[in-house]
XYZ file of C-alpha atoms in Angstrom:
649
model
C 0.000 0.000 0.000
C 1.247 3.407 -0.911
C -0.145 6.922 1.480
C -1.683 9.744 -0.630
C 0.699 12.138 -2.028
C -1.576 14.603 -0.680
C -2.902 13.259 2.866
C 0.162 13.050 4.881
C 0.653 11.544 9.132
C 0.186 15.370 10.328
C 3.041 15.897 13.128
C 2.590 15.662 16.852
C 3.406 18.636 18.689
C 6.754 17.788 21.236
C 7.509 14.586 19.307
C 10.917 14.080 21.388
C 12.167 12.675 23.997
C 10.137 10.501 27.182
C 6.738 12.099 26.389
C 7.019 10.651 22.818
C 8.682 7.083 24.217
C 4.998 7.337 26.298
C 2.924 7.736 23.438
C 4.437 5.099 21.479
C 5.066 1.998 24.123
C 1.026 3.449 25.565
C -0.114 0.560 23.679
C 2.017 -2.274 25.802
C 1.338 -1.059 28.436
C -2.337 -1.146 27.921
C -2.156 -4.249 26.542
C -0.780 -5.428 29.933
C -3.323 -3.919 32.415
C -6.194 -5.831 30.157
C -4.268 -9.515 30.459
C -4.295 -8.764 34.503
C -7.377 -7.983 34.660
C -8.210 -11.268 32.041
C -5.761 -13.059 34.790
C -8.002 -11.762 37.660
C -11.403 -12.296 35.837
C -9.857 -16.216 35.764
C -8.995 -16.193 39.190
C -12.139 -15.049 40.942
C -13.823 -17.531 39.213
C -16.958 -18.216 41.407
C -16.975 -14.946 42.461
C -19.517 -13.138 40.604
C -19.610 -10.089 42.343
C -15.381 -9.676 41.757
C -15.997 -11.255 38.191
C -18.587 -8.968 37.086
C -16.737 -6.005 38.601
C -13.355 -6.680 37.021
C -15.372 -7.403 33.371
C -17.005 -3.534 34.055
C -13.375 -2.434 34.614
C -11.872 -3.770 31.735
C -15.152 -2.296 29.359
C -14.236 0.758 30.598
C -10.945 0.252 30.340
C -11.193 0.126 26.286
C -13.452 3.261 26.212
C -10.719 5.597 27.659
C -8.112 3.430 26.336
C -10.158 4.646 22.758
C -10.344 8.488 23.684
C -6.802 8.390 24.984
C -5.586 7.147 21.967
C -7.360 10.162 20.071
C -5.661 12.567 22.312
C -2.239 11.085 22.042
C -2.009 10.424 18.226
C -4.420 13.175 16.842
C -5.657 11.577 13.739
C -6.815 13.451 10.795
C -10.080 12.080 11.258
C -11.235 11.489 14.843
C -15.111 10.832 14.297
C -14.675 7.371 13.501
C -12.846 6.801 16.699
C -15.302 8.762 19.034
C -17.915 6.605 17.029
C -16.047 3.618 18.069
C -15.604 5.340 21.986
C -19.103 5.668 22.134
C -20.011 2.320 20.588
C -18.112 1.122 23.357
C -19.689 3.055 26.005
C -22.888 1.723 25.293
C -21.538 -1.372 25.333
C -20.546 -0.855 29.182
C -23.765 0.754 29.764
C -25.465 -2.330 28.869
C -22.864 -4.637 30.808
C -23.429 -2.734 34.186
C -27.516 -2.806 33.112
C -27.373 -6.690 32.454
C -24.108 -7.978 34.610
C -23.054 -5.922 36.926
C -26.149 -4.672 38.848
C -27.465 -8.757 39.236
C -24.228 -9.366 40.879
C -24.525 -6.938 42.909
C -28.185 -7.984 43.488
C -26.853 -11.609 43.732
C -28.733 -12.573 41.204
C -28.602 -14.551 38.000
C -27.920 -12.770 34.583
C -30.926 -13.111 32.347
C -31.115 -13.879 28.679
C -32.854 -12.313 26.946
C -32.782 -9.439 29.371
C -33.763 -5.943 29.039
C -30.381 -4.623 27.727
C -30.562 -6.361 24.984
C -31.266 -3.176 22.695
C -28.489 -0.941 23.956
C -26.248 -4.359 22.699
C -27.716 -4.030 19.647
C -27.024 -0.052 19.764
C -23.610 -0.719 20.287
C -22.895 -2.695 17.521
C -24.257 -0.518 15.387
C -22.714 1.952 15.913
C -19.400 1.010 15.940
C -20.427 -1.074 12.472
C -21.227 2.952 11.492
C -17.572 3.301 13.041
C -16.139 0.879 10.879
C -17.791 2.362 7.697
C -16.972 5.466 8.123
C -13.089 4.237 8.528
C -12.975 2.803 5.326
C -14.465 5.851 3.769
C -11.795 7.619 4.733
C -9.705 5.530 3.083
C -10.947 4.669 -0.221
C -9.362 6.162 -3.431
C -11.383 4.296 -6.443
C -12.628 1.565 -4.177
C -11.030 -2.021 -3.766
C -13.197 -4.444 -5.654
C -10.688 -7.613 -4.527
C -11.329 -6.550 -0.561
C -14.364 -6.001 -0.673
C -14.740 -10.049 -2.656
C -12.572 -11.028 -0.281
C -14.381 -9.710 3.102
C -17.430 -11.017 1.695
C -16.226 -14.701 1.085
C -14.603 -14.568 4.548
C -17.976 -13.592 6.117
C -19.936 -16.348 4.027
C -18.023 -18.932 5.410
C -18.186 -17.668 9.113
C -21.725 -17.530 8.384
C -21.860 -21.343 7.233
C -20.055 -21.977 10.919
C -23.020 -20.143 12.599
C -25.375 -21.264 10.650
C -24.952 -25.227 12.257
C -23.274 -24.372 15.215
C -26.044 -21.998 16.589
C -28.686 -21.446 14.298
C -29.252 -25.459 13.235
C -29.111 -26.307 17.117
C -31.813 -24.025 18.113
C -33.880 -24.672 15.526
C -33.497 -28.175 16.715
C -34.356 -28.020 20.205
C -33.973 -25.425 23.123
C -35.680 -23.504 26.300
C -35.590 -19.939 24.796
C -38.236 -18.289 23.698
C -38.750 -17.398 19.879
C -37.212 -13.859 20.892
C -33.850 -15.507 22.661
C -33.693 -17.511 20.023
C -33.702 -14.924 17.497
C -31.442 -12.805 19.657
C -28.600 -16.087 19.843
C -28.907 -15.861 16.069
C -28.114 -12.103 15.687
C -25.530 -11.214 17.807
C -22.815 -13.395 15.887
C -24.790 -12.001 12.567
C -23.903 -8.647 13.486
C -20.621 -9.919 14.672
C -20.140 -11.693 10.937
C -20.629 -7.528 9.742
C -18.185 -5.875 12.413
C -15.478 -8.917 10.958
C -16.531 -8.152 7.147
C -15.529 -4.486 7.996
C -13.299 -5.174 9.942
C -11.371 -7.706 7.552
C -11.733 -5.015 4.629
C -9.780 -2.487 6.597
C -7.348 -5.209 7.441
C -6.679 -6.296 3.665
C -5.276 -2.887 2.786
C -3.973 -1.744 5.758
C -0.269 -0.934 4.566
C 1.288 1.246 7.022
C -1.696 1.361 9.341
C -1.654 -2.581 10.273
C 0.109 -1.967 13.615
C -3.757 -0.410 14.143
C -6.060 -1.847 11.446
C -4.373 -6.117 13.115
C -5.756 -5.322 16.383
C -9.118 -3.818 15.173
C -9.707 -7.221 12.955
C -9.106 -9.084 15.879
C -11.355 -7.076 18.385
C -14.107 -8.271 15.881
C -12.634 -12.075 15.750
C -13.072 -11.921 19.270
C -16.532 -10.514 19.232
C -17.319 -12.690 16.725
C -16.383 -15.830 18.441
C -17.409 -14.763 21.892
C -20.854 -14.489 20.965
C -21.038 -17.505 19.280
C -19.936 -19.361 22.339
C -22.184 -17.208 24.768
C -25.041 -18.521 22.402
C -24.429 -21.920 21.619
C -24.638 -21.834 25.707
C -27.612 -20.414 25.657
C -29.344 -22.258 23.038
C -27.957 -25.514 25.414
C -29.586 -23.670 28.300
C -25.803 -24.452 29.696
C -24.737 -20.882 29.903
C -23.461 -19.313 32.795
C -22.042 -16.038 33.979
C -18.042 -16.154 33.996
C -18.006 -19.142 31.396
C -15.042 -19.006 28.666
C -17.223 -16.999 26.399
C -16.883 -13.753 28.574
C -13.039 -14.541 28.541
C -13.641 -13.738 24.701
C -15.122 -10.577 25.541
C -12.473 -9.683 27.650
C -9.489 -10.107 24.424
C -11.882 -8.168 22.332
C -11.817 -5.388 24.968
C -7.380 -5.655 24.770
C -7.287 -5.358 20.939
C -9.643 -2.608 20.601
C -7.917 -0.473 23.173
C -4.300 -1.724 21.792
C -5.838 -0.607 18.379
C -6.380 2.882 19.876
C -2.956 3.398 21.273
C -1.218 2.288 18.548
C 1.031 4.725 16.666
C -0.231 3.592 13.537
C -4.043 4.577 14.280
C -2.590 7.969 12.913
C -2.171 6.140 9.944
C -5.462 4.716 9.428
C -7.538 7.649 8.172
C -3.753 9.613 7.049
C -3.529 6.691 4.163
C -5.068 6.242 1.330
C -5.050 2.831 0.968
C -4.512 1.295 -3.083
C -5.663 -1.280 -4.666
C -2.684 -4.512 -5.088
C -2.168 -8.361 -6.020
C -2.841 -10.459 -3.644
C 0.170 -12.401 -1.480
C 0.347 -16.136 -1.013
C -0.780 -16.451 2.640
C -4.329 -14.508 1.351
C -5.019 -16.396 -1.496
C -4.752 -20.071 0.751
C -6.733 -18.065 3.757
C -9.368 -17.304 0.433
C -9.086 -21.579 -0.514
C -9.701 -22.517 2.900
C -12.929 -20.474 3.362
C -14.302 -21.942 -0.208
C -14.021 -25.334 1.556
C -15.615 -24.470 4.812
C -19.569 -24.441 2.681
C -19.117 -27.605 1.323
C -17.752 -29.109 4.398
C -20.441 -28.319 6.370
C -22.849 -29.428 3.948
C -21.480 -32.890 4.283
C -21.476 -32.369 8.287
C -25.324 -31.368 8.118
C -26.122 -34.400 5.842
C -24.631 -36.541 8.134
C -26.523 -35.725 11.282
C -30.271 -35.627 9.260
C -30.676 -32.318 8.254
C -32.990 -31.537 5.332
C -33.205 -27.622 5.233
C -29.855 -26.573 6.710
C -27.990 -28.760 3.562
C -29.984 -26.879 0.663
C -29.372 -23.613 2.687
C -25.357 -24.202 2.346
C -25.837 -25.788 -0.748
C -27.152 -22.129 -2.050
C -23.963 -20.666 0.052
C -21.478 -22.946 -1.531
C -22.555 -21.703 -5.054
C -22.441 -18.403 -4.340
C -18.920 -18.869 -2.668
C -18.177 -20.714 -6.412
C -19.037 -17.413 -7.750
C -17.437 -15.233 -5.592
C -13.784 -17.365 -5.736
C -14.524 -17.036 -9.688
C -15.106 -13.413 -9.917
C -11.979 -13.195 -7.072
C -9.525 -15.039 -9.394
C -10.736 -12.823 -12.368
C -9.929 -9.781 -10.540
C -6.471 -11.292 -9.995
C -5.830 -11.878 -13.711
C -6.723 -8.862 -14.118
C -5.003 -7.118 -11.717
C -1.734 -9.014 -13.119
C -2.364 -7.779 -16.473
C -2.746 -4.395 -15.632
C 0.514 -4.662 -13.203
C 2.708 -5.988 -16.145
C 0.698 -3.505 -18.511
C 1.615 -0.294 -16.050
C 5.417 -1.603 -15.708
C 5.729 -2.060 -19.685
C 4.807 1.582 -19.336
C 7.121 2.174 -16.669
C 9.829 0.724 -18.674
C 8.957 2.105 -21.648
C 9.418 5.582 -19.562
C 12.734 4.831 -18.732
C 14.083 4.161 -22.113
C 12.289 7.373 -23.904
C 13.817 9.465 -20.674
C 17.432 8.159 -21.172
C 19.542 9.830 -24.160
C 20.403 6.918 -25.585
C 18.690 5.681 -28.778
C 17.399 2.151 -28.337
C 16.635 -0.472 -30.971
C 15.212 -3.337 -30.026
C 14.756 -6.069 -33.319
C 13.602 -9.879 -33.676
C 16.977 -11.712 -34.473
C 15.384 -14.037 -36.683
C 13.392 -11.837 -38.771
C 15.149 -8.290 -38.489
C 12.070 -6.296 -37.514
C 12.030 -3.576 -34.989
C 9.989 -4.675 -31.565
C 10.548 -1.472 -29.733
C 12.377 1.792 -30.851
C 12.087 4.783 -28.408
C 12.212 8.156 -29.972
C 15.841 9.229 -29.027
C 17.084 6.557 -31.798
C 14.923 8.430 -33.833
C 16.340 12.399 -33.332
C 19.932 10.469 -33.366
C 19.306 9.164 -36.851
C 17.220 11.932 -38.334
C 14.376 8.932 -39.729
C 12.874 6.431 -37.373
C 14.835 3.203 -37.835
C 11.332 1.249 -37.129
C 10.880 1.580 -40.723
C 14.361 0.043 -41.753
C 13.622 -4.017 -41.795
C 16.961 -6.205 -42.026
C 20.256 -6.623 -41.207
C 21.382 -4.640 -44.728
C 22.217 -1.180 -42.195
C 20.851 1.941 -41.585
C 20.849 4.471 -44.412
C 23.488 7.619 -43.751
C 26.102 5.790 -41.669
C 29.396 6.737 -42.846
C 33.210 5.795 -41.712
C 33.904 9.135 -39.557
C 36.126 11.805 -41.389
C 35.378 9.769 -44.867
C 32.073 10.160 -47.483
C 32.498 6.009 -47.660
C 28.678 4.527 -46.629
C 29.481 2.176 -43.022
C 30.276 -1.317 -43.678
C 27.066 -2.891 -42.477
C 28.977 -6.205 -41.776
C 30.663 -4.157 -39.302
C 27.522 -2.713 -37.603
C 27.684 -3.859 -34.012
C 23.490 -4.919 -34.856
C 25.390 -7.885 -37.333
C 27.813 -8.977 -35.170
C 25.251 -9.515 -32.245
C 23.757 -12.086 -34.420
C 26.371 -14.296 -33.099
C 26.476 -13.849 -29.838
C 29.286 -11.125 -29.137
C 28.377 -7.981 -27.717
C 29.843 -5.321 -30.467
C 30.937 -1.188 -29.942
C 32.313 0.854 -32.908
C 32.391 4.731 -32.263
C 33.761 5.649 -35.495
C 30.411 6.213 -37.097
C 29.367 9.219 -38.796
C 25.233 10.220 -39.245
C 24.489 12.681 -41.854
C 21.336 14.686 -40.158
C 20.282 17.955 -41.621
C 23.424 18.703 -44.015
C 25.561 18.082 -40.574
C 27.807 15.123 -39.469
C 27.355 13.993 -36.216
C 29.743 11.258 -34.523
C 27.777 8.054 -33.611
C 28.624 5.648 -30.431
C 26.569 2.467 -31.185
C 26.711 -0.770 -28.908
C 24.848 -3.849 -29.824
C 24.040 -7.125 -27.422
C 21.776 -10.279 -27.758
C 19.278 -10.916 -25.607
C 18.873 -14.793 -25.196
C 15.772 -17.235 -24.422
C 17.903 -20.339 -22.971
C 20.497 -20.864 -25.343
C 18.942 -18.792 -28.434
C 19.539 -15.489 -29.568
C 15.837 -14.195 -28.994
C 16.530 -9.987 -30.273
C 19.121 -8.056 -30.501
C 19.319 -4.585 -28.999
C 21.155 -1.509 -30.210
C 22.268 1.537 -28.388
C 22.531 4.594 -29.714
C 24.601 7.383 -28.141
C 25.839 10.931 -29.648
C 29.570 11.076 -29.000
C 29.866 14.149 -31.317
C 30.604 17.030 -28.156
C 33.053 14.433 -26.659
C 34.702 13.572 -30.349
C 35.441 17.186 -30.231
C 36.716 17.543 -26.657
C 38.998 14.559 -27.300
C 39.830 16.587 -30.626
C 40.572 19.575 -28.087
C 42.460 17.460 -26.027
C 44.547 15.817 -29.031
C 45.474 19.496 -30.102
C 46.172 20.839 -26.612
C 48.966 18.026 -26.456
C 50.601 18.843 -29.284
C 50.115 22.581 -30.447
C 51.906 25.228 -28.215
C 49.758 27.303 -26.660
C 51.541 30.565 -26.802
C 52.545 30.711 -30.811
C 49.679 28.201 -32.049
C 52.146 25.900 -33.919
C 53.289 22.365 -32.634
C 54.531 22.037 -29.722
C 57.682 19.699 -28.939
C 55.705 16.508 -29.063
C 53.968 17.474 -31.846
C 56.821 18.434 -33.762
C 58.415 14.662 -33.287
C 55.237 13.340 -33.899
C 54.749 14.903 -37.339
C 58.532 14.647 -38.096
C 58.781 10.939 -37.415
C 56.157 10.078 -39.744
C 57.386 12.559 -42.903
C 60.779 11.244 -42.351
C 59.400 7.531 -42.691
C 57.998 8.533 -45.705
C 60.997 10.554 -47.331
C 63.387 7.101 -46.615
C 60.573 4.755 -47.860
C 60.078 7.052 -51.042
C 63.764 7.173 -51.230
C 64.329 11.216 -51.297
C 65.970 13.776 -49.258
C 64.564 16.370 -46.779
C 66.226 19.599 -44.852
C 65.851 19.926 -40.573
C 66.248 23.430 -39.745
C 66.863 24.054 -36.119
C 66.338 27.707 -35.566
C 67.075 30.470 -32.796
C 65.362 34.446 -32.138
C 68.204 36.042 -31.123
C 68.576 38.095 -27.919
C 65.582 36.725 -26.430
C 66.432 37.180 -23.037
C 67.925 41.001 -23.682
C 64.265 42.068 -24.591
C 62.495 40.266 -21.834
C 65.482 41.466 -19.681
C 65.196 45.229 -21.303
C 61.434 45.474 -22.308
C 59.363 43.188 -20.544
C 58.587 39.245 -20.979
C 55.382 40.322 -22.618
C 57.849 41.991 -25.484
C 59.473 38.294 -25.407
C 56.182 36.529 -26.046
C 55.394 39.240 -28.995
C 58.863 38.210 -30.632
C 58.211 34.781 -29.795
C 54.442 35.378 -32.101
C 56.348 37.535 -34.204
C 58.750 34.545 -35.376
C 56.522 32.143 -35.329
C 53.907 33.837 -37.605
C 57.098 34.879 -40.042
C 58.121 30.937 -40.064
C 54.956 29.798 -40.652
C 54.719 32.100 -43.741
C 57.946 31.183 -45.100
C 56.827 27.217 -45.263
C 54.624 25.028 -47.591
C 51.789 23.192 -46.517
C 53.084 19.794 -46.100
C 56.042 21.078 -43.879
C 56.425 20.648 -40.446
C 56.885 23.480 -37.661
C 57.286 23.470 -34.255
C 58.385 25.257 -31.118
C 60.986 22.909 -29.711
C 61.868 25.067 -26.306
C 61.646 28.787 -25.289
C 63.440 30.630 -28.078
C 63.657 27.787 -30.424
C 61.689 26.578 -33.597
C 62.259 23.178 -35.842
C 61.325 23.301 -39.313
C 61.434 20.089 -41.390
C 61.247 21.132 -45.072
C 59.958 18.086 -46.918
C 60.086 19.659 -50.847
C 63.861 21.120 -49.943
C 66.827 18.597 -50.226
C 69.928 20.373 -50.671
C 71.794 23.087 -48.463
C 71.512 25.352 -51.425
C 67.778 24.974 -50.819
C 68.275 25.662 -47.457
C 70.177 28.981 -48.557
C 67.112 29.890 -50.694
C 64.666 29.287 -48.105
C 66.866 31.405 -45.844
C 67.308 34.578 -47.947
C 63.214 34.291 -48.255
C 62.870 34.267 -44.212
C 65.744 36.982 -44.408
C 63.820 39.458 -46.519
C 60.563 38.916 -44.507
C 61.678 39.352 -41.080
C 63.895 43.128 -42.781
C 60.635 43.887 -43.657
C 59.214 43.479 -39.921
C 61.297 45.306 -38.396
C 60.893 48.240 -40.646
C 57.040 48.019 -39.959
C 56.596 46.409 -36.678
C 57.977 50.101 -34.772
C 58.819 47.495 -31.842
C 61.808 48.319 -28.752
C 63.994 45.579 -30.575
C 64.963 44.642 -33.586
C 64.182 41.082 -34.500
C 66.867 38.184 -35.375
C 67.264 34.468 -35.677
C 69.746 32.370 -36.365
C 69.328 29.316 -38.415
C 71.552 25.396 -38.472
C 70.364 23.387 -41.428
C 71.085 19.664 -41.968
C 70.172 17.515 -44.861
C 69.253 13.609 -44.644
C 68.297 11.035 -47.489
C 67.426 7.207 -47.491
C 70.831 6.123 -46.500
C 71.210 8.441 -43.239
C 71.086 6.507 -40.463
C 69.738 8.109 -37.232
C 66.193 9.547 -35.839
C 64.856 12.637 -35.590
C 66.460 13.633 -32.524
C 69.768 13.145 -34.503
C 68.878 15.464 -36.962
C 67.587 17.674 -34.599
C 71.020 17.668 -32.916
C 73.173 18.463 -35.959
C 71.015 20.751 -36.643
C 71.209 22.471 -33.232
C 75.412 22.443 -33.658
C 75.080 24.066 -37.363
C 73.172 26.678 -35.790
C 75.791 27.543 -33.034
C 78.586 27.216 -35.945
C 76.787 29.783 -37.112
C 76.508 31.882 -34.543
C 80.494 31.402 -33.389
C 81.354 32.538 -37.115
C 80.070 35.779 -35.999
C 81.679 36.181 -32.683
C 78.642 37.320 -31.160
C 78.199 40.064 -33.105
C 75.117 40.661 -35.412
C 75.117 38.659 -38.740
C 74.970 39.809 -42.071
C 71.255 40.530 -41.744
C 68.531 40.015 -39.988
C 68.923 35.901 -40.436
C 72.102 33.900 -40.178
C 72.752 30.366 -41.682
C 74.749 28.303 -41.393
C 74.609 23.681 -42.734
C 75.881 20.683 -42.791
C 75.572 17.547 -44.750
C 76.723 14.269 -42.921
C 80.240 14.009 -42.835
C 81.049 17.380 -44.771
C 82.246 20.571 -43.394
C 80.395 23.232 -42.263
C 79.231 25.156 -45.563
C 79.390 28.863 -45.911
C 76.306 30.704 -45.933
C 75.357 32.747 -49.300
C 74.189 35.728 -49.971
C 74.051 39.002 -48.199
């Protein structure tokens, strides 16, 4: 049972410390003043005086037991419980009335006696009780309690019916009015445990209240069937075991009062649900009880009684039929509402799901994600053939669809491939698609697919990728990404079998203009090179900033030092022209070590990079220090040669 979003256990004011350890252990404690007082009704038996005075005592008891309870716990709705209080009252009025006062007369209880109305008052009111408790509870109305409280109370009536009614029909001493009054008390009792039972069947969070109350009318129920099979045997007598009965019903409809969960009882909303195990045998044993006592009733002579629970047995039949229908149908609707649930789930996810028959291709459940992934809902694609505008990321080539995760599910692997490309309104986005089998025992049943847009994180890993290898000051490639991209051009120059140039170049007087000017002058001449260094190359060569004031240049269409020269005297007359527009502090200057490799130089890049690195000092001793013969110095070496003179001016 689930409480009503909107009907909540209010609070109790000073919920804290001993006074709330009172109101919740009030219950026990009541529960153990009514077994003494059950323990003393025992032990003065032949008293009837102490008897009849402790029974009076323990009536009372479960009246301010009742209105206790309302004061403690406060419950939302408090009529039902003063209906109950007062139902219980006049219950003790008519026990001092009809026990009590003969005691203390010393006289014999009568039956019928005069009180007999103000009985019947108090059981109907507290049936009014009752009602008005499951009222107050009630959403839609439970159809399967209701069948279920009804089959309970035909049985219990089959029980009465030849226990008391078939005896005193037989043979007894009462009078047509006793008789009818043995009869109606555990009648009236069969209605208090119908209600009672009702409450009891959806009680959720209220059955530390709604247990007790079921009980109080078990008790009742029982009691008065006793009290008037004694009657009907004219063997009745005050004090006999049936008042004992009376007694537990007074405990469990006090101990339902005090109860923390009474709050509960009128604060719920109780819901309709499937019933458990232990209901539906309770349900089975009560269809049994008609027919059972039809065979009893047969077997002693009967002739009316028989047809009588004949007529109750088939209407049982019915009931049990219409109570199993209700469960099928509540089962339905429960698997019904959690296909819904699911079905929630997977359109609330972002992840496009694809759900197919693996022996006939066709689409069982697609959610709507799959749909905005794909730009066309893939419900209406039927086979294993692929979906239409995949394509091999960074390529126009359609997806290989015997590489589509979907085909390779067919055979039992679970499949990922995130290098898939959607074309969706003239844009490519970047595809993440899992596939798995679903299996029935040891056969592939369907196959589902998972969609998932990687396209943001494709570009942060892009992002990433770049921020590893591109400096972040002068935008070209950093160290790493310098040997990265030189490592695999100078594969390809030795496999194709032709030469290459490594420059290894220097700004001059780096640390004189951040010493002089400022480091943010340095970083501008830092820019400043690299933008004139990036001008000076063609597209498939490779530049980097190697360290603080030095650049690498790999020129990949240059193979001789007199190319080196060339591409040196271009750099030259671009950074003259700089300086005369630029209107900087400094004057810029780099110097520049070339080295040339081919197919038969051994060595890696680093080596390169080294020779190149002691050309460029060469070059920079040749001057003593002094400023070169322009703006750019040069100076190279092939392998094994010595150092060659620069040209030019």
């Amino acid at each position: 049972m689930s409480a009503d979003a909107g009907a909540r256990t209010p609070p109790i004011d000073g919920a804290g410390g001993p006074c709330r350890g009172v109101r919740e252990r009030s219950w026990l404690g009541y529960a153990i003043l009514c077994l003494a007082l059950l323990a003393a009704y025992v032990t003065a038996s032949g008293h009837d005086l102490a008897q009849a005075i402790v029974f009076t005592v323990a009536n009372l008891a479960s009246v301010l037991a009742i209105l206790v309870g309302i004061r403690l716990h406060r419950p939302t709705r408090r009529q039902p419980w003063y209906l109950l209080a007062t139902g219980q009252a006049v219950y003790l009025a008519a026990n001092i009335t009809w026990y009590l006062a003969p005691a203390v007369e010393g006289r014999p209880t009568a039956f019928p006696s005069p009180s007999a109305e103000l009985f019947l008052l108090s059981y109907l009111i507290s049936a009014l009780a009752l009602l008005q408790l499951i009222r107050a509870r009630r959403v839609g109305g439970d159809w399967s309690a209701m069948l279920d409280a009804l089959i309970i109370a035909i049985a219990f009536s089959c029980v009465n019916l030849v226990l008391v009614v078939a005896p005193q029909l037989a043979e007894t001493s009462l009078t047509p009015y006793g008789q009818l009054l043995a009869g109606i008390y555990p009648f009236l009792d069969m209605i208090f445990l119908v209600l009672a039972t009702r409450l009891f069947l959806g009680a959720g969070g209220a059955r530390g209240a709604l247990a007790p109350l079921a009980a109080w009318a078990a008790a009742l129920l029982l009691a008065d069937i006793a009290y008037g099979l004694g009657q009907v045997r004219s063997a009745g007598q005050d004090g006999d075991w049936s008042f004992l009965g009376y007694l537990v019903s007074f405990l469990f409809i006090g101990v339902a009062a005090l109860h923390p969960a009474m709050r509960a009882v009128t604060a719920e909303r109780e819901q309709p649900r499937v019933a458990g195990r232990v209901r539906l045998i309770a349900l089975g044993l009560c269809g049994i009880l008609a027919p059972g006592m039809v065979v009893a009733t047969v077997s002693k002579g009967h002739r009316a009684i028989p047809i009588i629970l004949a007529c109750a047995s088939a209407l049982m039949f019915v009931l049990l039929m219409l109570r199993v229908g209700d469960l099928i149908s509540k089962i339905i609707k429960a698997g019904r509402a959690e296909r819904q649930r699911l079905q929630q789930f997977l359109e609330a996810i972002p992840i496009g799901v694809d759900v197919r028959d693996a022996e006939t291709a066709r689409p069982v459940y697609v959610n709507k994600v799959a749909g905005r992934l794909l730009g066309y809902d893939p419900a209406q694609v039927i086979g294993y053939d692929g979906y239409p505008h995949l394509f091999t990321s960074g390529t126009a080539e359609p997806f290989p669809p015997e590489r589509l995760p979907l085909v390779q599910a067919l055979h039992g692997n679970v499949s990922s491939v995130d290098d898939i490309e959607v074309e969706h309104d003239a844009q490519r986005r970047h595809l993440r698609v899992v596939a798995a089998p679903i299996r029935e025992g040891e056969r592939i049943r369907y196959v589902l697919t998972a969609f998932t847009d990687i396209t943001a994180e494709h570009r942060m890993a892009d992002e990433l990728r770049q921020l590893a290898v591109v400096d972040e000051l002068t935008g070209v490639n950093n160290r790493r990404g310098f040997l990265l991209a030189a490592r695999t051009e100078l594969a390809l120059a030795r496999q194709a079998r032709r030469a290459g140039v490594l420059l290894f170049i220097d700004v001059d007087g780096l640390k004189a203009i951040n010493d002089r000017h400022g480091h943010s002058s340095g970083d501008s001449a830092l820019l400043s090179a690299a933008d004139l260094l990036r001008a000076s190359i063609r597209r498939r060569d490779v530049l980097g900033r190697i360290g603080g004031d030095e650049f690498c240049v790999m020129l990949t269409e240059a193979s001789t030092l007199s190319d080196a020269d060339q591409w040196a005297g271009r750099l030259r007359e671009r950074v003259a022209r700089h300086n005369e527009s630029a209107h900087e502090h400094y004057r810029l200057a780099v110097t520049v070590g070339a080295t040339v490799f081919d197919h038969d130089t051994p060595g890696t890049i680093e080596d390169l990079m080294a020779r190149a690195d002691e050309a460029m000092y060469q070059a920079r001793a040749q001057d003593d220090g002094r400023p070169g013969k322009g703006p750019v110095r040069i100076n190279g070496r092939a392998r094994g040669a010595r150092p060659h003179e620069p040209t030019g001016p």
